[in-house]
Amino acid sequence: MTTTTRTTTAPRPAPAGALNLARTTATAARVLRQLRHDPRTIALMILIPCVMLFLLRYVFDGSPRTFDNIGASLLGIFPLITMFLVTSIATLRERTSGTLERLLAMPLGKADLIAGYALAFGTLAVIQSALATGLALWFLGLDVTGSPWLLLLVALLDALLGTALGLFVSAFAASEFQAVQFMPAVIFPQLLLCGLFTPRDNMHPALEAISNVLPMSYAVDGMNEVLKHTDMTANFVRDALIVAGCALLVLGLGAATLRRRTA
């Protein structure tokens, strides 16, 4: 008589590169449910860019042309900044509370986690970008030559880039205060060198070279293409692809930083 012994093994985490649609959407749904109970965070993400554009319009009330010149660029920059700030803090809470630690012990791939977070915050980014673009064009009178849909596209790509950057830097912060401290290191240099305050070719050659590798520079360039040209230009396509590519690259780096802290 022989006896058969059965061994049970704990579920292993899915491979980092395996992306499963069901697991991704489940992660996104969980994040959105959590955000639903945090109305202040939702208000910060969705309303702050609109408030900033509203204030900017009436700061230049006596010079509407100035608002036209910089409003389109800021329409992309404001969502990037707010999504970076909120995403980095929200993801850091997940890390420090142990939620990510528990999720990584389940059969859930790193790519599923990152894609789920990106999908959840990206959903809010769509709403944010649509509201800010609609407010700027149809209420504040922002005058652009090109299609409003192209303007919305760049604003959305900028918001997604901010989401990706926030997910990435959250791995290097030990507290929410440290997450906020990453803004001067990650966002402010791009803000100064993106061409918002002066054309990039007027900068010192060294600074111009640095600006050429910063994604916010191409976000501003893309907005300026819509501001000046009636049709979609080759430069616009290049700028949009670079911003989208940078967002995907940073999301990949974010997946690489997801590690269990315990064995």
PDB file of C-alpha atoms in Angstrom:
ATOM      1  CA  MET A   1       0.000   0.000   0.000  1.00  0.00           C
ATOM      2  CA  THR A   2       1.413   3.323  -0.988  1.00  0.00           C
ATOM      3  CA  THR A   3       0.516   6.703   0.337  1.00  0.00           C
ATOM      4  CA  THR A   4       0.518   9.846  -1.662  1.00  0.00           C
ATOM      5  CA  THR A   5       1.459  13.087  -0.017  1.00  0.00           C
ATOM      6  CA  ARG A   6       0.273  16.345  -1.397  1.00  0.00           C
ATOM      7  CA  THR A   7       2.293  19.468  -0.975  1.00  0.00           C
ATOM      8  CA  THR A   8       0.806  22.888  -1.117  1.00  0.00           C
ATOM      9  CA  THR A   9       2.880  25.797  -2.246  1.00  0.00           C
ATOM     10  CA  ALA A  10       2.139  29.428  -1.648  1.00  0.00           C
ATOM     11  CA  PRO A  11       1.138  31.398  -4.707  1.00  0.00           C
ATOM     12  CA  ARG A  12       4.075  32.960  -6.394  1.00  0.00           C
ATOM     13  CA  PRO A  13       4.057  36.525  -7.619  1.00  0.00           C
ATOM     14  CA  ALA A  14       3.464  36.872 -11.321  1.00  0.00           C
ATOM     15  CA  PRO A  15       6.486  37.712 -13.471  1.00  0.00           C
ATOM     16  CA  ALA A  16       7.314  41.409 -13.531  1.00  0.00           C
ATOM     17  CA  GLY A  17       6.818  41.658 -17.259  1.00  0.00           C
ATOM     18  CA  ALA A  18       3.515  39.752 -17.412  1.00  0.00           C
ATOM     19  CA  LEU A  19       0.633  42.196 -17.881  1.00  0.00           C
ATOM     20  CA  ASN A  20      -2.830  40.799 -17.159  1.00  0.00           C
ATOM     21  CA  LEU A  21      -5.845  42.929 -18.040  1.00  0.00           C
ATOM     22  CA  ALA A  22      -8.066  41.546 -15.282  1.00  0.00           C
ATOM     23  CA  ARG A  23      -5.461  42.121 -12.566  1.00  0.00           C
ATOM     24  CA  THR A  24      -4.683  45.586 -13.925  1.00  0.00           C
ATOM     25  CA  THR A  25      -8.308  46.723 -13.956  1.00  0.00           C
ATOM     26  CA  ALA A  26      -8.881  45.223 -10.493  1.00  0.00           C
ATOM     27  CA  THR A  27      -5.929  47.241  -9.163  1.00  0.00           C
ATOM     28  CA  ALA A  28      -7.235  50.400 -10.830  1.00  0.00           C
ATOM     29  CA  ALA A  29     -10.718  49.832  -9.379  1.00  0.00           C
ATOM     30  CA  ARG A  30      -9.259  49.416  -5.881  1.00  0.00           C
ATOM     31  CA  VAL A  31      -7.283  52.655  -6.149  1.00  0.00           C
ATOM     32  CA  LEU A  32     -10.337  54.550  -7.430  1.00  0.00           C
ATOM     33  CA  ARG A  33     -12.453  53.215  -4.553  1.00  0.00           C
ATOM     34  CA  GLN A  34      -9.876  54.492  -2.097  1.00  0.00           C
ATOM     35  CA  LEU A  35      -9.719  57.884  -3.785  1.00  0.00           C
ATOM     36  CA  ARG A  36     -13.512  58.133  -3.699  1.00  0.00           C
ATOM     37  CA  HIS A  37     -13.279  58.355   0.093  1.00  0.00           C
ATOM     38  CA  ASP A  38     -10.728  61.170  -0.134  1.00  0.00           C
ATOM     39  CA  PRO A  39     -12.617  64.100  -1.699  1.00  0.00           C
ATOM     40  CA  ARG A  40      -9.855  66.583  -0.913  1.00  0.00           C
ATOM     41  CA  THR A  41      -7.388  64.644  -3.046  1.00  0.00           C
ATOM     42  CA  ILE A  42      -9.888  64.426  -5.904  1.00  0.00           C
ATOM     43  CA  ALA A  43     -10.539  68.161  -5.632  1.00  0.00           C
ATOM     44  CA  LEU A  44      -6.802  68.865  -5.703  1.00  0.00           C
ATOM     45  CA  MET A  45      -6.296  66.793  -8.848  1.00  0.00           C
ATOM     46  CA  ILE A  46      -9.327  67.982 -10.782  1.00  0.00           C
ATOM     47  CA  LEU A  47      -9.967  71.557  -9.669  1.00  0.00           C
ATOM     48  CA  ILE A  48      -6.569  73.091  -8.866  1.00  0.00           C
ATOM     49  CA  PRO A  49      -5.430  73.392 -12.545  1.00  0.00           C
ATOM     50  CA  CYS A  50      -8.743  75.082 -13.345  1.00  0.00           C
ATOM     51  CA  VAL A  51      -8.347  77.492 -10.432  1.00  0.00           C
ATOM     52  CA  MET A  52      -4.775  78.307 -11.490  1.00  0.00           C
ATOM     53  CA  LEU A  53      -5.856  79.021 -15.075  1.00  0.00           C
ATOM     54  CA  PHE A  54      -8.724  81.177 -13.819  1.00  0.00           C
ATOM     55  CA  LEU A  55      -6.373  83.236 -11.654  1.00  0.00           C
ATOM     56  CA  LEU A  56      -3.839  83.525 -14.455  1.00  0.00           C
ATOM     57  CA  ARG A  57      -6.458  84.833 -16.866  1.00  0.00           C
ATOM     58  CA  TYR A  58      -7.410  87.695 -14.580  1.00  0.00           C
ATOM     59  CA  VAL A  59      -3.845  88.423 -13.500  1.00  0.00           C
ATOM     60  CA  PHE A  60      -3.394  89.417 -17.171  1.00  0.00           C
ATOM     61  CA  ASP A  61      -6.852  90.966 -17.433  1.00  0.00           C
ATOM     62  CA  GLY A  62      -5.414  94.107 -18.998  1.00  0.00           C
ATOM     63  CA  SER A  63      -3.297  92.124 -21.465  1.00  0.00           C
ATOM     64  CA  PRO A  64      -5.310  89.194 -22.869  1.00  0.00           C
ATOM     65  CA  ARG A  65      -2.654  88.540 -25.510  1.00  0.00           C
ATOM     66  CA  THR A  66      -0.184  87.621 -22.758  1.00  0.00           C
ATOM     67  CA  PHE A  67      -2.637  85.027 -21.485  1.00  0.00           C
ATOM     68  CA  ASP A  68      -2.920  83.642 -25.019  1.00  0.00           C
ATOM     69  CA  ASN A  69       0.866  83.361 -25.270  1.00  0.00           C
ATOM     70  CA  ILE A  70       1.485  81.489 -22.018  1.00  0.00           C
ATOM     71  CA  GLY A  71      -1.937  80.038 -21.206  1.00  0.00           C
ATOM     72  CA  ALA A  72      -1.579  77.134 -23.630  1.00  0.00           C
ATOM     73  CA  SER A  73       1.787  76.147 -22.152  1.00  0.00           C
ATOM     74  CA  LEU A  74       0.502  76.339 -18.594  1.00  0.00           C
ATOM     75  CA  LEU A  75      -2.516  74.288 -19.615  1.00  0.00           C
ATOM     76  CA  GLY A  76      -0.060  71.416 -19.942  1.00  0.00           C
ATOM     77  CA  ILE A  77       2.225  72.309 -17.040  1.00  0.00           C
ATOM     78  CA  PHE A  78      -0.423  72.672 -14.311  1.00  0.00           C
ATOM     79  CA  PRO A  79      -1.847  69.134 -14.763  1.00  0.00           C
ATOM     80  CA  LEU A  80       1.671  67.683 -14.830  1.00  0.00           C
ATOM     81  CA  ILE A  81       2.559  69.336 -11.526  1.00  0.00           C
ATOM     82  CA  THR A  82      -0.647  68.419  -9.699  1.00  0.00           C
ATOM     83  CA  MET A  83      -0.646  64.813 -10.916  1.00  0.00           C
ATOM     84  CA  PHE A  84       3.014  64.452  -9.905  1.00  0.00           C
ATOM     85  CA  LEU A  85       2.339  65.752  -6.410  1.00  0.00           C
ATOM     86  CA  VAL A  86      -0.826  63.770  -5.719  1.00  0.00           C
ATOM     87  CA  THR A  87       0.382  60.523  -7.291  1.00  0.00           C
ATOM     88  CA  SER A  88       3.711  60.530  -5.457  1.00  0.00           C
ATOM     89  CA  ILE A  89       2.035  61.081  -2.072  1.00  0.00           C
ATOM     90  CA  ALA A  90      -0.815  58.619  -2.668  1.00  0.00           C
ATOM     91  CA  THR A  91       1.551  55.878  -3.849  1.00  0.00           C
ATOM     92  CA  LEU A  92       3.912  56.540  -0.947  1.00  0.00           C
ATOM     93  CA  ARG A  93       1.021  55.959   1.467  1.00  0.00           C
ATOM     94  CA  GLU A  94       0.481  52.572  -0.160  1.00  0.00           C
ATOM     95  CA  ARG A  95       4.155  51.731   0.305  1.00  0.00           C
ATOM     96  CA  THR A  96       4.476  52.897   3.917  1.00  0.00           C
ATOM     97  CA  SER A  97       1.174  51.335   5.014  1.00  0.00           C
ATOM     98  CA  GLY A  98       2.296  47.929   3.778  1.00  0.00           C
ATOM     99  CA  THR A  99      -0.391  47.663   1.092  1.00  0.00           C
ATOM    100  CA  LEU A 100       2.143  47.259  -1.711  1.00  0.00           C
ATOM    101  CA  GLU A 101       4.044  44.735   0.396  1.00  0.00           C
ATOM    102  CA  ARG A 102       0.945  42.579   0.729  1.00  0.00           C
ATOM    103  CA  LEU A 103       0.022  42.946  -2.930  1.00  0.00           C
ATOM    104  CA  LEU A 104       3.475  41.894  -4.069  1.00  0.00           C
ATOM    105  CA  ALA A 105       3.117  38.700  -2.029  1.00  0.00           C
ATOM    106  CA  MET A 106       0.092  37.774  -4.147  1.00  0.00           C
ATOM    107  CA  PRO A 107       0.133  36.433  -7.715  1.00  0.00           C
ATOM    108  CA  LEU A 108       0.132  39.978  -9.022  1.00  0.00           C
ATOM    109  CA  GLY A 109       2.835  41.185 -11.383  1.00  0.00           C
ATOM    110  CA  LYS A 110       4.720  44.430 -10.947  1.00  0.00           C
ATOM    111  CA  ALA A 111       3.526  45.488 -14.386  1.00  0.00           C
ATOM    112  CA  ASP A 112      -0.086  44.881 -13.269  1.00  0.00           C
ATOM    113  CA  LEU A 113       0.412  47.091 -10.226  1.00  0.00           C
ATOM    114  CA  ILE A 114       2.051  49.952 -12.070  1.00  0.00           C
ATOM    115  CA  ALA A 115      -0.422  49.750 -14.961  1.00  0.00           C
ATOM    116  CA  GLY A 116      -3.319  49.656 -12.491  1.00  0.00           C
ATOM    117  CA  TYR A 117      -2.126  52.747 -10.671  1.00  0.00           C
ATOM    118  CA  ALA A 118      -1.475  54.507 -13.979  1.00  0.00           C
ATOM    119  CA  LEU A 119      -4.959  53.559 -15.225  1.00  0.00           C
ATOM    120  CA  ALA A 120      -6.643  54.845 -12.060  1.00  0.00           C
ATOM    121  CA  PHE A 121      -4.803  58.147 -11.939  1.00  0.00           C
ATOM    122  CA  GLY A 122      -4.972  58.382 -15.733  1.00  0.00           C
ATOM    123  CA  THR A 123      -8.772  58.252 -15.520  1.00  0.00           C
ATOM    124  CA  LEU A 124      -8.704  61.274 -13.249  1.00  0.00           C
ATOM    125  CA  ALA A 125      -6.148  62.893 -15.549  1.00  0.00           C
ATOM    126  CA  VAL A 126      -8.623  62.632 -18.437  1.00  0.00           C
ATOM    127  CA  ILE A 127     -11.281  64.429 -16.391  1.00  0.00           C
ATOM    128  CA  GLN A 128      -8.781  67.006 -15.175  1.00  0.00           C
ATOM    129  CA  SER A 129      -7.433  67.758 -18.656  1.00  0.00           C
ATOM    130  CA  ALA A 130     -10.892  67.959 -20.211  1.00  0.00           C
ATOM    131  CA  LEU A 131     -12.138  70.405 -17.565  1.00  0.00           C
ATOM    132  CA  ALA A 132      -9.026  72.599 -17.735  1.00  0.00           C
ATOM    133  CA  THR A 133      -9.043  72.681 -21.542  1.00  0.00           C
ATOM    134  CA  GLY A 134     -12.757  73.432 -21.716  1.00  0.00           C
ATOM    135  CA  LEU A 135     -12.424  76.199 -19.128  1.00  0.00           C
ATOM    136  CA  ALA A 136      -9.460  77.812 -20.908  1.00  0.00           C
ATOM    137  CA  LEU A 137     -11.014  77.711 -24.384  1.00  0.00           C
ATOM    138  CA  TRP A 138     -14.699  78.342 -23.866  1.00  0.00           C
ATOM    139  CA  PHE A 139     -14.870  80.330 -20.654  1.00  0.00           C
ATOM    140  CA  LEU A 140     -11.560  82.162 -20.326  1.00  0.00           C
ATOM    141  CA  GLY A 141     -11.276  82.859 -24.053  1.00  0.00           C
ATOM    142  CA  LEU A 142      -7.872  81.289 -24.738  1.00  0.00           C
ATOM    143  CA  ASP A 143      -7.232  81.953 -28.432  1.00  0.00           C
ATOM    144  CA  VAL A 144      -5.486  79.091 -30.228  1.00  0.00           C
ATOM    145  CA  THR A 145      -5.070  78.602 -33.968  1.00  0.00           C
ATOM    146  CA  GLY A 146      -5.103  74.810 -33.967  1.00  0.00           C
ATOM    147  CA  SER A 147      -7.659  72.214 -32.953  1.00  0.00           C
ATOM    148  CA  PRO A 148      -8.862  72.151 -29.328  1.00  0.00           C
ATOM    149  CA  TRP A 149      -8.595  68.351 -29.477  1.00  0.00           C
ATOM    150  CA  LEU A 150      -4.842  68.597 -30.060  1.00  0.00           C
ATOM    151  CA  LEU A 151      -4.594  70.924 -27.091  1.00  0.00           C
ATOM    152  CA  LEU A 152      -6.510  68.396 -24.997  1.00  0.00           C
ATOM    153  CA  LEU A 153      -4.242  65.597 -26.210  1.00  0.00           C
ATOM    154  CA  VAL A 154      -1.075  67.361 -25.040  1.00  0.00           C
ATOM    155  CA  ALA A 155      -2.682  68.311 -21.717  1.00  0.00           C
ATOM    156  CA  LEU A 156      -3.642  64.663 -21.182  1.00  0.00           C
ATOM    157  CA  LEU A 157      -0.154  63.408 -22.090  1.00  0.00           C
ATOM    158  CA  ASP A 158       1.335  65.925 -19.654  1.00  0.00           C
ATOM    159  CA  ALA A 159      -0.974  64.745 -16.873  1.00  0.00           C
ATOM    160  CA  LEU A 160      -0.027  61.122 -17.586  1.00  0.00           C
ATOM    161  CA  LEU A 161       3.656  62.088 -17.524  1.00  0.00           C
ATOM    162  CA  GLY A 162       3.136  63.702 -14.124  1.00  0.00           C
ATOM    163  CA  THR A 163       1.452  60.491 -12.954  1.00  0.00           C
ATOM    164  CA  ALA A 164       4.374  58.388 -14.157  1.00  0.00           C
ATOM    165  CA  LEU A 165       6.932  60.679 -12.497  1.00  0.00           C
ATOM    166  CA  GLY A 166       4.962  60.587  -9.248  1.00  0.00           C
ATOM    167  CA  LEU A 167       4.842  56.791  -9.259  1.00  0.00           C
ATOM    168  CA  PHE A 168       8.571  56.653  -9.895  1.00  0.00           C
ATOM    169  CA  VAL A 169       9.807  59.107  -7.250  1.00  0.00           C
ATOM    170  CA  SER A 170       7.560  57.628  -4.549  1.00  0.00           C
ATOM    171  CA  ALA A 171      10.043  54.729  -4.376  1.00  0.00           C
ATOM    172  CA  PHE A 172      12.773  57.054  -3.118  1.00  0.00           C
ATOM    173  CA  ALA A 173      10.827  58.912  -0.426  1.00  0.00           C
ATOM    174  CA  ALA A 174      10.441  57.678   3.145  1.00  0.00           C
ATOM    175  CA  SER A 175       7.698  60.140   4.087  1.00  0.00           C
ATOM    176  CA  GLU A 176       5.135  62.420   2.499  1.00  0.00           C
ATOM    177  CA  PHE A 177       7.337  65.385   3.359  1.00  0.00           C
ATOM    178  CA  GLN A 178      10.186  63.851   1.385  1.00  0.00           C
ATOM    179  CA  ALA A 179       7.827  63.202  -1.532  1.00  0.00           C
ATOM    180  CA  VAL A 180       7.010  66.912  -1.636  1.00  0.00           C
ATOM    181  CA  GLN A 181      10.733  67.706  -1.499  1.00  0.00           C
ATOM    182  CA  PHE A 182      11.195  65.947  -4.829  1.00  0.00           C
ATOM    183  CA  MET A 183       9.284  68.759  -6.555  1.00  0.00           C
ATOM    184  CA  PRO A 184      12.248  71.179  -6.509  1.00  0.00           C
ATOM    185  CA  ALA A 185      14.509  68.421  -7.835  1.00  0.00           C
ATOM    186  CA  VAL A 186      12.249  66.960 -10.529  1.00  0.00           C
ATOM    187  CA  ILE A 187       9.730  69.632 -11.536  1.00  0.00           C
ATOM    188  CA  PHE A 188      11.269  73.059 -10.942  1.00  0.00           C
ATOM    189  CA  PRO A 189      14.334  72.622 -13.205  1.00  0.00           C
ATOM    190  CA  GLN A 190      12.046  71.500 -16.011  1.00  0.00           C
ATOM    191  CA  LEU A 191       9.777  74.477 -15.364  1.00  0.00           C
ATOM    192  CA  LEU A 192      12.691  76.896 -15.690  1.00  0.00           C
ATOM    193  CA  LEU A 193      14.203  75.257 -18.776  1.00  0.00           C
ATOM    194  CA  CYS A 194      11.077  74.265 -20.728  1.00  0.00           C
ATOM    195  CA  GLY A 195      10.907  77.494 -22.734  1.00  0.00           C
ATOM    196  CA  LEU A 196       8.014  79.045 -20.829  1.00  0.00           C
ATOM    197  CA  PHE A 197       9.937  82.125 -19.727  1.00  0.00           C
ATOM    198  CA  THR A 198      12.284  82.494 -22.696  1.00  0.00           C
ATOM    199  CA  PRO A 199      12.856  80.575 -25.940  1.00  0.00           C
ATOM    200  CA  ARG A 200      15.174  77.655 -25.337  1.00  0.00           C
ATOM    201  CA  ASP A 201      17.531  78.693 -28.134  1.00  0.00           C
ATOM    202  CA  ASN A 202      18.168  81.955 -26.242  1.00  0.00           C
ATOM    203  CA  MET A 203      19.547  80.088 -23.228  1.00  0.00           C
ATOM    204  CA  HIS A 204      23.159  79.316 -22.485  1.00  0.00           C
ATOM    205  CA  PRO A 205      24.202  76.397 -24.735  1.00  0.00           C
ATOM    206  CA  ALA A 206      24.699  74.110 -21.732  1.00  0.00           C
ATOM    207  CA  LEU A 207      21.215  74.839 -20.424  1.00  0.00           C
ATOM    208  CA  GLU A 208      19.724  74.461 -23.885  1.00  0.00           C
ATOM    209  CA  ALA A 209      21.346  71.025 -24.163  1.00  0.00           C
ATOM    210  CA  ILE A 210      19.835  70.023 -20.816  1.00  0.00           C
ATOM    211  CA  SER A 211      16.412  71.329 -21.834  1.00  0.00           C
ATOM    212  CA  ASN A 212      16.552  69.160 -24.953  1.00  0.00           C
ATOM    213  CA  VAL A 213      16.386  66.005 -22.832  1.00  0.00           C
ATOM    214  CA  LEU A 214      13.637  67.169 -20.452  1.00  0.00           C
ATOM    215  CA  PRO A 215      10.093  66.012 -21.315  1.00  0.00           C
ATOM    216  CA  MET A 216       8.394  69.215 -20.168  1.00  0.00           C
ATOM    217  CA  SER A 217      10.250  71.081 -22.932  1.00  0.00           C
ATOM    218  CA  TYR A 218       8.451  69.006 -25.551  1.00  0.00           C
ATOM    219  CA  ALA A 219       5.139  69.449 -23.769  1.00  0.00           C
ATOM    220  CA  VAL A 220       5.508  73.218 -24.071  1.00  0.00           C
ATOM    221  CA  ASP A 221       6.693  72.911 -27.679  1.00  0.00           C
ATOM    222  CA  GLY A 222       3.636  70.809 -28.511  1.00  0.00           C
ATOM    223  CA  MET A 223       1.300  73.387 -26.982  1.00  0.00           C
ATOM    224  CA  ASN A 224       3.015  76.147 -28.931  1.00  0.00           C
ATOM    225  CA  GLU A 225       2.533  74.188 -32.171  1.00  0.00           C
ATOM    226  CA  VAL A 226      -1.218  74.116 -31.527  1.00  0.00           C
ATOM    227  CA  LEU A 227      -1.135  77.799 -30.629  1.00  0.00           C
ATOM    228  CA  LYS A 228       0.453  78.809 -33.935  1.00  0.00           C
ATOM    229  CA  HIS A 229      -0.612  76.278 -36.594  1.00  0.00           C
ATOM    230  CA  THR A 230      -4.045  75.334 -37.874  1.00  0.00           C
ATOM    231  CA  ASP A 231      -3.093  71.766 -38.804  1.00  0.00           C
ATOM    232  CA  MET A 232      -1.211  69.003 -37.063  1.00  0.00           C
ATOM    233  CA  THR A 233       2.470  69.513 -37.862  1.00  0.00           C
ATOM    234  CA  ALA A 234       5.341  67.046 -37.923  1.00  0.00           C
ATOM    235  CA  ASN A 235       6.863  68.879 -34.967  1.00  0.00           C
ATOM    236  CA  PHE A 236       3.650  68.408 -32.999  1.00  0.00           C
ATOM    237  CA  VAL A 237       3.657  64.667 -33.689  1.00  0.00           C
ATOM    238  CA  ARG A 238       7.308  64.479 -32.617  1.00  0.00           C
ATOM    239  CA  ASP A 239       6.635  66.393 -29.398  1.00  0.00           C
ATOM    240  CA  ALA A 240       3.585  64.304 -28.499  1.00  0.00           C
ATOM    241  CA  LEU A 241       5.439  61.042 -29.138  1.00  0.00           C
ATOM    242  CA  ILE A 242       8.376  62.153 -27.000  1.00  0.00           C
ATOM    243  CA  VAL A 243       6.110  63.060 -24.067  1.00  0.00           C
ATOM    244  CA  ALA A 244       4.222  59.766 -24.399  1.00  0.00           C
ATOM    245  CA  GLY A 245       7.476  57.819 -24.723  1.00  0.00           C
ATOM    246  CA  CYS A 246       8.916  59.477 -21.620  1.00  0.00           C
ATOM    247  CA  ALA A 247       5.768  58.582 -19.666  1.00  0.00           C
ATOM    248  CA  LEU A 248       6.057  54.927 -20.720  1.00  0.00           C
ATOM    249  CA  LEU A 249       9.774  54.880 -19.918  1.00  0.00           C
ATOM    250  CA  VAL A 250       9.232  56.288 -16.444  1.00  0.00           C
ATOM    251  CA  LEU A 251       6.401  53.803 -15.816  1.00  0.00           C
ATOM    252  CA  GLY A 252       8.834  51.022 -16.707  1.00  0.00           C
ATOM    253  CA  LEU A 253      11.376  52.425 -14.266  1.00  0.00           C
ATOM    254  CA  GLY A 254       8.627  52.623 -11.659  1.00  0.00           C
ATOM    255  CA  ALA A 255       7.906  48.922 -12.098  1.00  0.00           C
ATOM    256  CA  ALA A 256      11.590  48.195 -11.573  1.00  0.00           C
ATOM    257  CA  THR A 257      11.524  49.961  -8.185  1.00  0.00           C
ATOM    258  CA  LEU A 258       8.705  47.774  -6.832  1.00  0.00           C
ATOM    259  CA  ARG A 259      10.432  45.352  -4.503  1.00  0.00           C
ATOM    260  CA  ARG A 260       9.365  43.474  -1.441  1.00  0.00           C
ATOM    261  CA  ARG A 261      11.118  44.686   1.686  1.00  0.00           C
ATOM    262  CA  THR A 262      10.694  41.402   3.504  1.00  0.00           C
ATOM    263  CA  ALA A 263      11.614  37.933   2.398  1.00  0.00           C
TER     264      ALA A 263
END
